[in-house]
Amino acid sequence: GRLVDPYTSATIAFARGGRLLKVAVDGGPSIPLASPSLPVRFAGATWATPETIVLSDAVTLWAVPSSGGAPRRLSSSDTARGERARMWPQALPDGGGVLYASSADGDPANAHLAVISLDGHRSAKLDVAATYPVGMLAGRLIYVDPVGALKAVPFDARGWRVTGDPVTVLEHVERTFMGASPLALSRNGTLAYL
């Protein structure tokens, strides 16, 4: 996976061989961001603030300085409460937290959304069955549900709560065995879908 810095559009971050790297969009060398290297498994990343990229190794969410440096464990799966996976992080607007898909048994079919603050001190499980958070648009949380439908539900991004009923935007969205979907939502509302 690759992600473009949404704050400047001048940098692309990507994972390769267990490392998070960045490169300028106008060319140049790839620069390692996380030192030491992160685990090899990669389950999504999001540019949460201009200074922070949050990524998942499928079990743990890591905060990595966008200028480079040591990764900080943001949160790990809560095995005591039956959670085995935390994947596909997606930043809320204005650095207000990070959405992610959470699963008790590692099966995306049983996943739901959760949100965590960037300092890791506040978290909440949302009443939204989903394998892949896509983002926020016009006060709605956009996500892919466990049967592969792209949905939108009214969402209070500051209070971290669903405020209405979901509607189906698109049916039969392709998903990987880990629940990811080949789509992206820009800040201006353009949805790219393969």
Steps between C-alpha positions, in 0.01 A plus 500: 500500500599857436371825635553859394552766765157672498643813661758587232442243220879503462589164656398137456547255788511126436592172666758262358664204669381591848615862466305822465659734246417830332591659169434843352238499221748682274759223544804429710618226732271304729553600862436254788256639756488241775817408679528221602299318237142403567360146476476369143120460498324815377126565543456862397620849585362852525656845517331607826660845541776679308745352753359149548431192291305220668545149366389150588684170505157330535534476880651830614446861392827695478553878491801593288641853468459615138849650523643162606590345834400229741145363469278531807252227590163672487297195597499123475216257459329440833525120521357504854177635348517259207639739238760353263530752216527878452526585133449764231545823699331811359548848648202700616492867392725748681704233679200410714589132518548194283232257388594136449342160440504275805430128511472256789588192298711652221220438250398819313145364476471562876673839506369831630638853508677656794677833553802602705656836587848576370642488852346154551321602821142501369329234290150388415334210322241622249173324428600461134568158344778571250814352350647821359462866606524726195471846658269787584300716261235761581445369852476139387727210575569304180590132538476153346282258693568126548287399198686739268268801479637855510292684758465845652367575848460837677786531748606751764879506449562697820275291724588173322141384464267390224206742475272332244436200282739378228418514129652285226706701250629213285446124516750220433826682577805280451690404817820316584502201735601745777203731429673785311332655199662666195348844548595839636312818589656841444438799724285660229272197482635318196480123543753294304404135464661213309 
